[in-house]
Short mmCIF file of C-alpha atoms in Angstrom, two decimals:
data_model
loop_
_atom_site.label_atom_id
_atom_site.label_comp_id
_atom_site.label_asym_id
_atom_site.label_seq_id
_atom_site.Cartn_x
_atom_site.Cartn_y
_atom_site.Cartn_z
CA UNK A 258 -10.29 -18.58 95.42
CA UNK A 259 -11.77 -16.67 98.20
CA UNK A 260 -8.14 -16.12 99.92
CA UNK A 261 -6.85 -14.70 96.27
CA UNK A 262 -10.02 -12.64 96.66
CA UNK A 263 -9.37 -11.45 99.92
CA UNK A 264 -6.18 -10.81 99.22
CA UNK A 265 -6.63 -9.23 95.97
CA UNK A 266 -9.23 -6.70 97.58
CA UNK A 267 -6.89 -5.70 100.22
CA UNK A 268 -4.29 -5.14 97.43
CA UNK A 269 -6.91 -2.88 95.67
CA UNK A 270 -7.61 -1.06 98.83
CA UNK A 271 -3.90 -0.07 99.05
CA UNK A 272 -3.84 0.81 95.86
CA UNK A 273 -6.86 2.93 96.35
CA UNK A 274 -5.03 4.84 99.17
CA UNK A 275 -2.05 5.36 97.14
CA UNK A 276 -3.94 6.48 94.02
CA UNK A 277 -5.59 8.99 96.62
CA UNK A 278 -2.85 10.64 97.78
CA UNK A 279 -2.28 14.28 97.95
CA UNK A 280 -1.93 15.96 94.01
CA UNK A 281 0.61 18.03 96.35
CA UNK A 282 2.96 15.31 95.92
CA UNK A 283 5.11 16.29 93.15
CA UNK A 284 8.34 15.29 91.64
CA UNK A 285 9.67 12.35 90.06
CA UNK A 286 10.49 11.25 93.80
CA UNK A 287 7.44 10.50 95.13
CA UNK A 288 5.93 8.96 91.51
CA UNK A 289 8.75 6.56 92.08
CA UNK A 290 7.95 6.03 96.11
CA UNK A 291 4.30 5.40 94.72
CA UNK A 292 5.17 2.99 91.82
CA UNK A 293 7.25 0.91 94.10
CA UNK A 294 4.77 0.52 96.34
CA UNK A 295 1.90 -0.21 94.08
CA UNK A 296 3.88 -3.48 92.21
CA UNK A 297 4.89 -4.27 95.81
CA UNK A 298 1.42 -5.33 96.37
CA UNK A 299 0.97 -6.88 93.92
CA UNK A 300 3.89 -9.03 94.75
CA UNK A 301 2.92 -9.72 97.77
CA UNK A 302 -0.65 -10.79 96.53
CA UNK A 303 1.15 -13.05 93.97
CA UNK A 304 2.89 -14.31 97.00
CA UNK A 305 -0.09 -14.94 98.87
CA UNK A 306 -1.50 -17.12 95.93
CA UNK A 307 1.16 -19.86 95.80
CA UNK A 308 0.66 -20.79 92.55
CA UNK A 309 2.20 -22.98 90.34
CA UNK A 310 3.72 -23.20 86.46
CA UNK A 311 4.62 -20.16 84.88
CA UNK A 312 3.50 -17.56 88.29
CA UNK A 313 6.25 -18.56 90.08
CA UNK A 314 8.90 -17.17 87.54
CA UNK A 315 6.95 -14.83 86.54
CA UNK A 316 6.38 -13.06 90.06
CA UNK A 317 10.47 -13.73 90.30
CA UNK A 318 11.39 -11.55 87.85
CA UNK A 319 8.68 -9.25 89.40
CA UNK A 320 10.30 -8.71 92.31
CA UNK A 321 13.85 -8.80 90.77
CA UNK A 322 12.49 -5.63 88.77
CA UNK A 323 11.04 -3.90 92.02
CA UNK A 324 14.18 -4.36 93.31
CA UNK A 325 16.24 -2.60 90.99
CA UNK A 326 13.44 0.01 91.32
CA UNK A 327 14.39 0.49 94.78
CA UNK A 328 18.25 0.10 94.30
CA UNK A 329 17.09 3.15 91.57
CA UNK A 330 15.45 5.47 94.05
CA UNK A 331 18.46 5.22 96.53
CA UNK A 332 20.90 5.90 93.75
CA UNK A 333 19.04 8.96 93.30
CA UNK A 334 18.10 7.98 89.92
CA UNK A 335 14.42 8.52 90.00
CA UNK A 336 12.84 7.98 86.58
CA UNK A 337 14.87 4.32 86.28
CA UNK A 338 13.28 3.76 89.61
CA UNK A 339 10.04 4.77 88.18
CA UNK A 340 10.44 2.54 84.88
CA UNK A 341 11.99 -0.56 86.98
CA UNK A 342 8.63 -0.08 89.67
CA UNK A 343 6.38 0.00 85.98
CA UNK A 344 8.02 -3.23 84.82
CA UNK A 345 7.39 -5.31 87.93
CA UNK A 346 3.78 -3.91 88.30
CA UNK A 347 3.92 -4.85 84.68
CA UNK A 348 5.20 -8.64 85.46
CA UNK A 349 2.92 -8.66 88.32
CA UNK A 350 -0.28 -8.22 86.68
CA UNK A 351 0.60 -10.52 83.75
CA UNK A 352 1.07 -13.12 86.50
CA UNK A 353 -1.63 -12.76 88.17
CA UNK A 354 -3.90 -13.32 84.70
CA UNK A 355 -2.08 -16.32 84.26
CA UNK A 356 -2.40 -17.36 87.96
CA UNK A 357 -6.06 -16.53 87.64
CA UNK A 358 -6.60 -18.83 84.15
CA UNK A 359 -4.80 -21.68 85.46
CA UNK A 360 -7.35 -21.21 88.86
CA UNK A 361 -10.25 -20.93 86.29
CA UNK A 362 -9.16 -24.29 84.06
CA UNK A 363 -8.61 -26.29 87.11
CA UNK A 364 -12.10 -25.52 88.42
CA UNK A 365 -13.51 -26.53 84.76
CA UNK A 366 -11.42 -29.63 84.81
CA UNK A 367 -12.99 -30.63 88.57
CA UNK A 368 -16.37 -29.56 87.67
CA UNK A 369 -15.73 -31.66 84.65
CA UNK A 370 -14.23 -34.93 86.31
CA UNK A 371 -17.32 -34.66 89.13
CA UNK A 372 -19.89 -34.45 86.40
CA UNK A 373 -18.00 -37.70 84.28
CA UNK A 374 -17.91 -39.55 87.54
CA UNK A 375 -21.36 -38.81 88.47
CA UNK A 376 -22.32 -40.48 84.85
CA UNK A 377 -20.29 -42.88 85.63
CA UNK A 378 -22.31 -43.76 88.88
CA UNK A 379 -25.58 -43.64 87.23
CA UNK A 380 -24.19 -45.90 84.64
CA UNK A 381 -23.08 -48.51 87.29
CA UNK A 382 -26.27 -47.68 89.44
CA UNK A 383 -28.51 -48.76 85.76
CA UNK A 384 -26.54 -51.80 85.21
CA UNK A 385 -27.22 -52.90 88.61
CA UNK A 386 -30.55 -52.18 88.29
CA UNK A 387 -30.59 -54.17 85.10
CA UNK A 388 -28.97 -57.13 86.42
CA UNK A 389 -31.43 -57.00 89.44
CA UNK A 390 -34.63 -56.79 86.99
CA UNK A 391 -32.86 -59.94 85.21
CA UNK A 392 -32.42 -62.19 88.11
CA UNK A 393 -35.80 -61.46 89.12
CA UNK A 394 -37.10 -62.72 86.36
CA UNK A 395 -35.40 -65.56 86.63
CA UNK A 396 -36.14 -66.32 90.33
CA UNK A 397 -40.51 -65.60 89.16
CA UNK A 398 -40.13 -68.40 86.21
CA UNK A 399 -38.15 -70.58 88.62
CA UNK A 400 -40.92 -70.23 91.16
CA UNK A 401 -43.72 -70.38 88.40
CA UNK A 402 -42.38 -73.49 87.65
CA UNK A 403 -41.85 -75.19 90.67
CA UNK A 404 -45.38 -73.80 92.00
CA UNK A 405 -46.70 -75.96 88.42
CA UNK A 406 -44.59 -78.82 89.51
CA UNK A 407 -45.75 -78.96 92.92
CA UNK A 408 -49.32 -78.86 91.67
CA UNK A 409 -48.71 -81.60 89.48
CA UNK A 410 -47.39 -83.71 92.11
CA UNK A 411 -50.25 -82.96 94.24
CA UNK A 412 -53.23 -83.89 91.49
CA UNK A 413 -50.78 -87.18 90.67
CA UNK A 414 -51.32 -88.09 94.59
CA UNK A 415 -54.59 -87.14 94.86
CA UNK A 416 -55.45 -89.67 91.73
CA UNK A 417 -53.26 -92.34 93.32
CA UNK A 418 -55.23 -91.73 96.51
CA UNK A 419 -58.42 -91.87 94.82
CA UNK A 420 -57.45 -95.01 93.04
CA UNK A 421 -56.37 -97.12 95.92
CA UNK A 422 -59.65 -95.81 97.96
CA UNK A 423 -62.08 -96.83 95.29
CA UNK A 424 -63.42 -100.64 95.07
CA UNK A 425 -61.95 -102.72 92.27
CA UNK A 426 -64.43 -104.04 90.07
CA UNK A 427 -65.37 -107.71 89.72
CA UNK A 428 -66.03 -109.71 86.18
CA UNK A 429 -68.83 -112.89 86.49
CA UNK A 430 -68.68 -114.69 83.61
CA UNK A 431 -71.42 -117.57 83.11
CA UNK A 432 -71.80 -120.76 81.35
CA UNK A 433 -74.30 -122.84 80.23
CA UNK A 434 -74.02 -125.92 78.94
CA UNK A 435 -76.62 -128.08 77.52
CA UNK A 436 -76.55 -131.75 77.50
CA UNK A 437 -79.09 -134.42 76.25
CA UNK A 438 -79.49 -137.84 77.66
CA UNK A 439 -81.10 -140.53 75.89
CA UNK A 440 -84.32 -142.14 78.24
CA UNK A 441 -83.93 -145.71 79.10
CA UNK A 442 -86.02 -147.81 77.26
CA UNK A 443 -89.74 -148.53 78.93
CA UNK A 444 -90.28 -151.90 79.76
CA UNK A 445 -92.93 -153.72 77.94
CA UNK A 446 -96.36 -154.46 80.02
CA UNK A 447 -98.29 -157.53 79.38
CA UNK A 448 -101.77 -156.84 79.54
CA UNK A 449 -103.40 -159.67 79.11
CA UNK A 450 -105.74 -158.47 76.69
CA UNK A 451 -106.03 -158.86 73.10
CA UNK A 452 -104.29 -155.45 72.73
CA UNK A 453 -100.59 -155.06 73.15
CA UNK A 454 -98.62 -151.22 73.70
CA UNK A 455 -95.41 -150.35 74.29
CA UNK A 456 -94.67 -146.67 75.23
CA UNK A 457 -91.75 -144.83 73.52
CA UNK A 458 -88.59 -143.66 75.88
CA UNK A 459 -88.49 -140.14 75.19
CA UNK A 460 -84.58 -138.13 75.53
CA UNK A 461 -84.22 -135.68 78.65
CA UNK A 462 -82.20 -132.48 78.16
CA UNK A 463 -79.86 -131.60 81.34
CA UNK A 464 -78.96 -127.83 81.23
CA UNK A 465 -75.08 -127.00 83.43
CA UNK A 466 -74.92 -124.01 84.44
CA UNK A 467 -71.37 -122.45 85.44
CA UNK A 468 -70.63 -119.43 87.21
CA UNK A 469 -67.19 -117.19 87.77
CA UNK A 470 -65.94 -114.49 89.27
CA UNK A 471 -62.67 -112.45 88.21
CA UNK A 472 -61.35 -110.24 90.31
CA UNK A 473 -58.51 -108.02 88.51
CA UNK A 474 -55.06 -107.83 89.98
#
C-alpha cells in the first residue's frame, strides 16, 4: 500500500508538471504530446502495482491504446493520437479503482481472518482454563478425601493403641455354700444321784466359701 502510494504521488506530481505547462503550448500537437504522457504514468504506476485479476488485462489494453496513440502522433494524425492517449488514461484509471478495491477487500478479509483467529484463541485459551478449573477440583476432593482417610486411620490406631495399653479387667465371682452337720450324740453321765440328765446333741452349720477370678481373653 505505501509503494502504490508512493508511486501514485510521484505519478500525480508528473501530472502536476504537465498540467502546468506553458498555456503557450498550442495546437493539437502538443495536447497529444501531453495526453500521451499523462496515461503513460499511469501505466507505469499500474505497472509498479503488480496486481492481480482483472488489472493485468486491463492495464494491457492500456498500453495497447497508448500505443496506437503514439503510432497516431508519428503518422501525423494528431486528434486520433489525442483520442487513443484519452482511452488508455481512460483504461488506466479504471484499473487502478479496481486494483485499489481488490487492495481494500484483501485488507478486510486479513483484518477479518486475524480477528476470527484471535476468537478462536480465546476460545481454546477458556476451554483450557475450564478444563484446568475441573481437574482442580478433582485433585481438592481427592485430597479432601484422602486427608479424611488418613485421619481415620490415625484415630483407629490411636484406639487400638489405647486399648492394648490399658489393663484388662478381672471378674471375682464368690460362692457360699452352707452345709449343716448333725452333732454326735452326747454320751449319757451316770451321776450317781437320784437324778438322771442327758444333754441334747445340738446340729452345727459349716459355711464354704468359694472364690474365682476370670480374667477375659
Amino acid at each position: 500500500m505505501r509503494q502504490f502510494m508512493t508511486i501514485n504521488a510521484a505519478a500525480l506530481t508528473a501530472l502536476a508538471m504537465i498540467s502546468s505547462a506553458p498555456a503557450a503550448a498550442e495546437g493539437k500537437g502538443d495536447r497529444a504530446k501531453m495526453a500521451i504522457a499523462e496515461a503513460q504514468g499511469k501505466i507505469d504506476a499500474l505497472n509498479a502495482m503488480g496486481a492481480s485479476g482483472e488489472v493485468p488485462r486491463m492495464t494491457a489494453d492500456a498500453a495497447a491504446a497508448l500505443r496506437s496513440a503514439q503510432d497516431e502522433l508519428s503518422a501525423g494524425h494528431k486528434q486520433e493520437a489525442i483520442e487513443a492517449a484519452h482511452r488508455a488514461s481512460h483504461t488506466a484509471d479504471t484499473a487502478m479503482g479496481v486494483a485499489q478495491k481488490a487492495r481494500d477487500q484483501a485488507a478486510a478479509a486479513r483484518q477479518a481472518d486475524t480477528a476470527i483467529a484471535a476468537q478462536g484463541q480465546i476460545a481454546a485459551a477458556q476451554d483450557q482454563a475450564a478444563v484446568a478449573q475441573q481437574q482442580a477440583e478433582v485433585a481438592n476432593a481427592r485430597a479432601a478425601g484422602a486427608e479424611q482417610a488418613a485421619a481415620s486411620a490415625a484415630a483407629d490406631a490411636a484406639a487400638a493403641r489405647a486399648a492394648a495399653t490399658a489393663p484388662q479387667p478381672t471378674t471375682t465371682v464368690t460362692t457360699e455354700t452352707s452345709r449343716t452337720t448333725a452333732a454326735a450324740p452326747a454320751k449319757k453321765r451316770i451321776v450317781h444321784r437320784t437324778v438322771h440328765r442327758s444333754t441334747a446333741a445340738r446340729p452345727t452349720t459349716v459355711t464354704e466359701k468359694t472364690t474365682t477370678t476370670v480374667s477375659p481373653q
